[in-house]
PDB file of C-alpha atoms in Angstrom:
ATOM      1  CA  ASN A1008     -41.487 -14.207 -24.154  1.00 68.00           C
ATOM      2  CA  ALA A1009     -39.908 -14.855 -20.783  1.00 71.00           C
ATOM      3  CA  VAL A1010     -37.981 -18.108 -20.331  1.00 75.00           C
ATOM      4  CA  ILE A1011     -36.593 -19.948 -17.326  1.00 75.00           C
ATOM      5  CA  ALA A1012     -33.722 -22.068 -18.631  1.00 77.00           C
ATOM      6  CA  PRO A1013     -31.345 -24.410 -16.850  1.00 77.00           C
ATOM      7  CA  VAL A1014     -27.636 -23.737 -17.273  1.00 82.00           C
ATOM      8  CA  SER A1015     -25.285 -26.539 -18.302  1.00 86.00           C
ATOM      9  CA  ALA A1016     -22.364 -27.644 -16.112  1.00 89.00           C
ATOM     10  CA  ASP A1017     -20.075 -25.364 -18.132  1.00 92.00           C
ATOM     11  CA  GLY A1018     -22.377 -22.347 -17.681  1.00 86.00           C
ATOM     12  CA  GLU A1019     -24.022 -22.320 -21.102  1.00 87.00           C
ATOM     13  CA  VAL A1020     -27.592 -22.090 -22.341  1.00 85.00           C
ATOM     14  CA  CYS A1021     -28.374 -23.314 -25.857  1.00 85.00           C
ATOM     15  CA  PHE A1022     -30.861 -21.709 -28.253  1.00 85.00           C
ATOM     16  CA  PHE A1023     -32.632 -23.666 -31.004  1.00 87.00           C
ATOM     17  CA  VAL A1024     -34.433 -21.833 -33.793  1.00 87.00           C
ATOM     18  CA  LYS A1025     -36.577 -23.683 -36.307  1.00 88.00           C
ATOM     19  CA  GLY A1026     -36.106 -21.483 -39.331  1.00 91.00           C
ATOM     20  CA  ILE A1027     -33.918 -18.418 -39.645  1.00 89.00           C
ATOM     21  CA  ALA A1028     -34.044 -15.614 -37.100  1.00 85.00           C
ATOM     22  CA  HIS A1029     -32.000 -13.217 -35.048  1.00 85.00           C
ATOM     23  CA  VAL A1030     -32.008 -14.115 -31.338  1.00 82.00           C
ATOM     24  CA  LEU A1031     -31.752 -11.601 -28.514  1.00 77.00           C
ATOM     25  CA  ALA A1032     -31.590 -12.652 -24.871  1.00 76.00           C
ATOM     26  CA  ASP A1033     -31.710 -10.529 -21.748  1.00 73.00           C
ATOM     27  CA  ILE A1034     -30.827 -11.965 -18.343  1.00 73.00           C
ATOM     28  CA  SER A1035     -32.957 -10.714 -15.481  1.00 63.00           C
ATOM     29  CA  GLY A1036     -31.772 -12.931 -12.659  1.00 68.00           C
ATOM     30  CA  TYR A1037     -31.003 -16.426 -11.444  1.00 71.00           C
ATOM     31  CA  PHE A1038     -32.003 -18.856  -8.709  1.00 69.00           C
ATOM     32  CA  SER A1039     -29.276 -19.763  -6.226  1.00 68.00           C
ATOM     33  CA  SER A1040     -31.366 -22.329  -4.350  1.00 70.00           C
ATOM     34  CA  GLY A1041     -34.791 -23.881  -4.304  1.00 83.00           C
ATOM     35  CA  PHE A1042     -35.101 -24.274  -8.089  1.00 88.00           C
ATOM     36  CA  GLU A1043     -34.522 -27.681  -9.623  1.00 90.00           C
ATOM     37  CA  PRO A1044     -34.150 -27.423 -13.404  1.00 89.00           C
ATOM     38  CA  LEU A1045     -35.402 -30.192 -15.676  1.00 93.00           C
ATOM     39  CA  ASP A1046     -34.949 -30.862 -19.358  1.00 91.00           C
ATOM     40  CA  PRO A1047     -38.009 -29.160 -20.874  1.00 92.00           C
ATOM     41  CA  THR A1048     -40.770 -31.739 -21.341  1.00 95.00           C
ATOM     42  CA  ARG A1049     -44.187 -31.304 -22.932  1.00 97.00           C
ATOM     43  CA  VAL A1050     -46.750 -32.160 -20.246  1.00 97.00           C
ATOM     44  CA  LEU A1051     -49.881 -30.799 -21.934  1.00 97.00           C
ATOM     45  CA  ASP A1052     -51.036 -30.470 -25.545  1.00 97.00           C
ATOM     46  CA  THR A1053     -54.787 -30.357 -26.064  1.00 97.00           C
ATOM     47  CA  ARG A1054     -54.306 -30.484 -29.842  1.00 96.00           C
ATOM     48  CA  SER A1055     -53.828 -34.252 -29.537  1.00 93.00           C
ATOM     49  CA  SER A1056     -57.378 -34.648 -28.188  1.00 93.00           C
ATOM     50  CA  GLY A1057     -58.843 -32.089 -30.573  1.00 92.00           C
ATOM     51  CA  VAL A1058     -60.691 -30.457 -27.657  1.00 92.00           C
ATOM     52  CA  LYS A1059     -59.972 -26.803 -26.973  1.00 95.00           C
ATOM     53  CA  VAL A1060     -60.024 -25.280 -23.495  1.00 95.00           C
ATOM     54  CA  GLY A1061     -62.538 -22.612 -22.523  1.00 95.00           C
ATOM     55  CA  ASP A1062     -65.915 -21.702 -23.914  1.00 94.00           C
ATOM     56  CA  GLY A1063     -65.581 -17.920 -23.946  1.00 92.00           C
ATOM     57  CA  SER A1064     -67.365 -17.490 -20.607  1.00 94.00           C
ATOM     58  CA  TRP A1065     -66.248 -16.550 -17.102  1.00 93.00           C
ATOM     59  CA  THR A1066     -67.668 -19.822 -15.801  1.00 94.00           C
ATOM     60  CA  ALA A1067     -65.795 -22.213 -18.109  1.00 94.00           C
ATOM     61  CA  ALA A1068     -64.316 -25.223 -16.347  1.00 95.00           C
ATOM     62  CA  PRO A1069     -60.517 -25.112 -16.007  1.00 97.00           C
ATOM     63  CA  TYR A1070     -58.240 -27.784 -17.438  1.00 97.00           C
ATOM     64  CA  ARG A1071     -56.677 -29.687 -14.514  1.00 98.00           C
ATOM     65  CA  LEU A1072     -53.123 -31.018 -14.893  1.00 98.00           C
ATOM     66  CA  GLN A1073     -51.265 -33.249 -12.433  1.00 98.00           C
ATOM     67  CA  VAL A1074     -47.662 -31.986 -12.320  1.00 97.00           C
ATOM     68  CA  THR A1075     -46.182 -33.690  -9.264  1.00 96.00           C
ATOM     69  CA  GLY A1076     -45.006 -37.264  -9.620  1.00 97.00           C
ATOM     70  CA  THR A1077     -44.563 -36.872 -13.395  1.00 95.00           C
ATOM     71  CA  SER A1078     -41.883 -35.738 -15.870  1.00 95.00           C
ATOM     72  CA  GLY A1079     -39.116 -35.615 -13.252  1.00 95.00           C
ATOM     73  CA  VAL A1080     -41.115 -33.618 -10.701  1.00 96.00           C
ATOM     74  CA  PRO A1081     -41.176 -35.331  -7.285  1.00 96.00           C
ATOM     75  CA  ALA A1082     -44.484 -36.485  -5.814  1.00 95.00           C
ATOM     76  CA  ASP A1083     -44.143 -34.185  -2.787  1.00 92.00           C
ATOM     77  CA  GLY A1084     -42.188 -31.200  -1.503  1.00 91.00           C
ATOM     78  CA  VAL A1085     -42.986 -29.089  -4.589  1.00 92.00           C
ATOM     79  CA  ALA A1086     -44.195 -25.520  -4.079  1.00 88.00           C
ATOM     80  CA  ALA A1087     -44.429 -24.432  -7.724  1.00 90.00           C
ATOM     81  CA  VAL A1088     -43.475 -25.413 -11.263  1.00 93.00           C
ATOM     82  CA  ALA A1089     -41.846 -23.465 -14.081  1.00 93.00           C
ATOM     83  CA  LEU A1090     -43.841 -23.823 -17.285  1.00 95.00           C
ATOM     84  CA  ASN A1091     -43.770 -22.426 -20.781  1.00 95.00           C
ATOM     85  CA  VAL A1092     -47.465 -22.103 -21.646  1.00 97.00           C
ATOM     86  CA  THR A1093     -48.629 -21.618 -25.234  1.00 97.00           C
ATOM     87  CA  VAL A1094     -52.054 -21.063 -26.750  1.00 97.00           C
ATOM     88  CA  ALA A1095     -52.707 -22.127 -30.350  1.00 96.00           C
ATOM     89  CA  GLY A1096     -55.758 -22.349 -32.570  1.00 93.00           C
ATOM     90  CA  THR A1097     -57.281 -19.369 -30.802  1.00 93.00           C
ATOM     91  CA  GLU A1098     -60.837 -18.671 -31.952  1.00 88.00           C
ATOM     92  CA  THR A1099     -61.394 -15.574 -29.835  1.00 91.00           C
ATOM     93  CA  ALA A1100     -59.384 -12.998 -27.954  1.00 94.00           C
ATOM     94  CA  GLY A1101     -58.821 -13.914 -24.332  1.00 95.00           C
ATOM     95  CA  PHE A1102     -56.415 -14.874 -21.607  1.00 95.00           C
ATOM     96  CA  VAL A1103     -55.110 -17.830 -19.612  1.00 96.00           C
ATOM     97  CA  THR A1104     -54.791 -17.971 -15.832  1.00 94.00           C
ATOM     98  CA  VAL A1105     -52.576 -20.750 -14.429  1.00 95.00           C
ATOM     99  CA  TYR A1106     -53.093 -21.386 -10.729  1.00 94.00           C
ATOM    100  CA  PRO A1107     -53.193 -24.075  -8.014  1.00 93.00           C
ATOM    101  CA  CYS A1108     -56.442 -26.008  -8.475  1.00 96.00           C
ATOM    102  CA  ASP A1109     -57.365 -25.659  -4.795  1.00 94.00           C
ATOM    103  CA  ALA A1110     -57.377 -21.833  -4.984  1.00 91.00           C
ATOM    104  CA  ASP A1111     -60.834 -20.526  -4.140  1.00 90.00           C
ATOM    105  CA  PRO A1112     -61.805 -18.261  -5.707  1.00 90.00           C
ATOM    106  CA  ARG A1113     -59.850 -18.514  -8.955  1.00 91.00           C
ATOM    107  CA  PRO A1114     -57.225 -15.731  -9.062  1.00 88.00           C
ATOM    108  CA  ASN A1115     -58.134 -12.509 -10.842  1.00 85.00           C
ATOM    109  CA  ALA A1116     -54.895 -12.425 -12.824  1.00 85.00           C
ATOM    110  CA  SER A1117     -53.739 -13.456 -16.278  1.00 88.00           C
ATOM    111  CA  ASN A1118     -50.527 -15.237 -17.209  1.00 91.00           C
ATOM    112  CA  LEU A1119     -50.947 -15.029 -20.972  1.00 93.00           C
ATOM    113  CA  ASN A1120     -53.105 -12.781 -23.172  1.00 93.00           C
ATOM    114  CA  PHE A1121     -54.017 -13.527 -26.786  1.00 96.00           C
ATOM    115  CA  VAL A1122     -56.013 -12.404 -29.806  1.00 95.00           C
ATOM    116  CA  ALA A1123     -57.916 -14.585 -32.261  1.00 94.00           C
ATOM    117  CA  GLY A1124     -55.808 -16.480 -34.767  1.00 94.00           C
ATOM    118  CA  ARG A1125     -52.478 -16.057 -32.954  1.00 94.00           C
ATOM    119  CA  THR A1126     -50.163 -18.543 -31.277  1.00 95.00           C
ATOM    120  CA  VAL A1127     -48.762 -16.985 -28.108  1.00 95.00           C
ATOM    121  CA  PRO A1128     -46.297 -18.411 -25.528  1.00 94.00           C
ATOM    122  CA  ASN A1129     -45.305 -17.144 -22.098  1.00 93.00           C
ATOM    123  CA  ALA A1130     -43.241 -18.373 -19.171  1.00 92.00           C
ATOM    124  CA  VAL A1131     -45.273 -19.059 -16.036  1.00 92.00           C
ATOM    125  CA  ILE A1132     -44.315 -19.941 -12.481  1.00 90.00           C
ATOM    126  CA  ALA A1133     -47.376 -21.652 -11.058  1.00 89.00           C
ATOM    127  CA  PRO A1134     -47.872 -22.729  -7.447  1.00 88.00           C
ATOM    128  CA  VAL A1135     -49.231 -26.278  -7.194  1.00 92.00           C
ATOM    129  CA  SER A1136     -52.275 -27.366  -5.192  1.00 93.00           C
ATOM    130  CA  ALA A1137     -51.996 -29.628  -2.153  1.00 93.00           C
ATOM    131  CA  ASP A1138     -52.603 -32.624  -4.433  1.00 95.00           C
ATOM    132  CA  GLY A1139     -49.995 -31.484  -6.997  1.00 95.00           C
ATOM    133  CA  GLU A1140     -52.224 -29.999  -9.684  1.00 97.00           C
ATOM    134  CA  VAL A1141     -52.259 -26.747 -11.630  1.00 97.00           C
ATOM    135  CA  CYS A1142     -55.353 -25.468 -13.393  1.00 97.00           C
ATOM    136  CA  PHE A1143     -55.557 -23.617 -16.706  1.00 98.00           C
ATOM    137  CA  PHE A1144     -58.556 -21.285 -16.989  1.00 97.00           C
ATOM    138  CA  VAL A1145     -59.085 -19.934 -20.490  1.00 97.00           C
ATOM    139  CA  LYS A1146     -61.344 -16.912 -20.980  1.00 96.00           C
ATOM    140  CA  GLY A1147     -61.762 -17.494 -24.673  1.00 96.00           C
ATOM    141  CA  ILE A1148     -61.321 -20.663 -26.731  1.00 95.00           C
ATOM    142  CA  ALA A1149     -57.893 -22.138 -27.515  1.00 96.00           C
ATOM    143  CA  HIS A1150     -55.670 -25.170 -27.473  1.00 97.00           C
ATOM    144  CA  VAL A1151     -53.251 -25.096 -24.533  1.00 97.00           C
ATOM    145  CA  LEU A1152     -49.699 -26.474 -24.522  1.00 98.00           C
ATOM    146  CA  ALA A1153     -47.388 -26.582 -21.508  1.00 98.00           C
ATOM    147  CA  ASP A1154     -43.732 -27.544 -21.216  1.00 97.00           C
ATOM    148  CA  ILE A1155     -42.288 -28.019 -17.740  1.00 96.00           C
ATOM    149  CA  SER A1156     -38.712 -26.809 -17.214  1.00 93.00           C
ATOM    150  CA  GLY A1157     -38.275 -27.170 -13.468  1.00 93.00           C
ATOM    151  CA  TYR A1158     -39.807 -26.953 -10.032  1.00 94.00           C
ATOM    152  CA  PHE A1159     -39.363 -25.000  -6.821  1.00 91.00           C
ATOM    153  CA  SER A1160     -38.942 -26.588  -3.417  1.00 86.00           C
ATOM    154  CA  ALA A1161     -37.028 -25.046  -0.493  1.00 60.00           C
ATOM    155  CA  GLY A1162     -36.753 -21.283  -0.364  1.00 63.00           C
ATOM    156  CA  PHE A1163     -39.757 -20.541  -2.572  1.00 66.00           C
ATOM    157  CA  GLU A1164     -42.880 -19.088  -1.020  1.00 64.00           C
ATOM    158  CA  ALA A1165     -45.790 -19.613  -3.395  1.00 59.00           C
ATOM    159  CA  LEU A1166     -48.460 -16.924  -3.531  1.00 59.00           C
ATOM    160  CA  THR A1167     -51.830 -17.109  -5.208  1.00 58.00           C
ATOM    161  CA  PRO A1168     -51.624 -14.788  -8.219  1.00 60.00           C
ATOM    162  CA  GLN A1169     -53.461 -11.540  -7.743  1.00 62.00           C
ATOM    163  CA  ARG A1170     -53.716  -8.359  -9.732  1.00 63.00           C
ATOM    164  CA  PHE A1171     -52.148  -5.432  -7.919  1.00 60.00           C
ATOM    165  CA  LEU A1172     -52.331  -2.861 -10.741  1.00 59.00           C
ATOM    166  CA  ASP A1173     -55.007  -2.217 -13.354  1.00 66.00           C
ATOM    167  CA  THR A1174     -54.999   1.260 -14.900  1.00 65.00           C
ATOM    168  CA  ARG A1175     -58.187   0.644 -16.875  1.00 70.00           C
TER     169      ARG A1175
END
């Protein structure tokens, strides 16, 4: 799983493991400007409502989530948010696409792929719509969880996700 983690004032990142495990971490880069880290905060958990997202079809309605003006994210000036997205309670194989709700058509790209019966997380950088929302389209049926860990303002040019390679 990819992770975007804020660094403490003394240059450290902490790892918490519930249970016992070896931890390996690879650094692939850093943001020198434009990224505002936040303490990770759960902003979505459909398990609390008992209603899963998706119906297995290509025409399923997306789950809309307001991200600006909440959880430390300013109401305006936000180009994208850094999220850790997890699916749980998966009934089918499928995928999740996270995108700005005003994108038309919905991007032909996946941010997270899963199989039935598995809990799967992935880090996602999602551009926000003009009204500050991100949408979660699930091709399949699953609960969706999202933790926000920061946002991008100056220096970040948001693009609508698009697939540029598919060897199938």
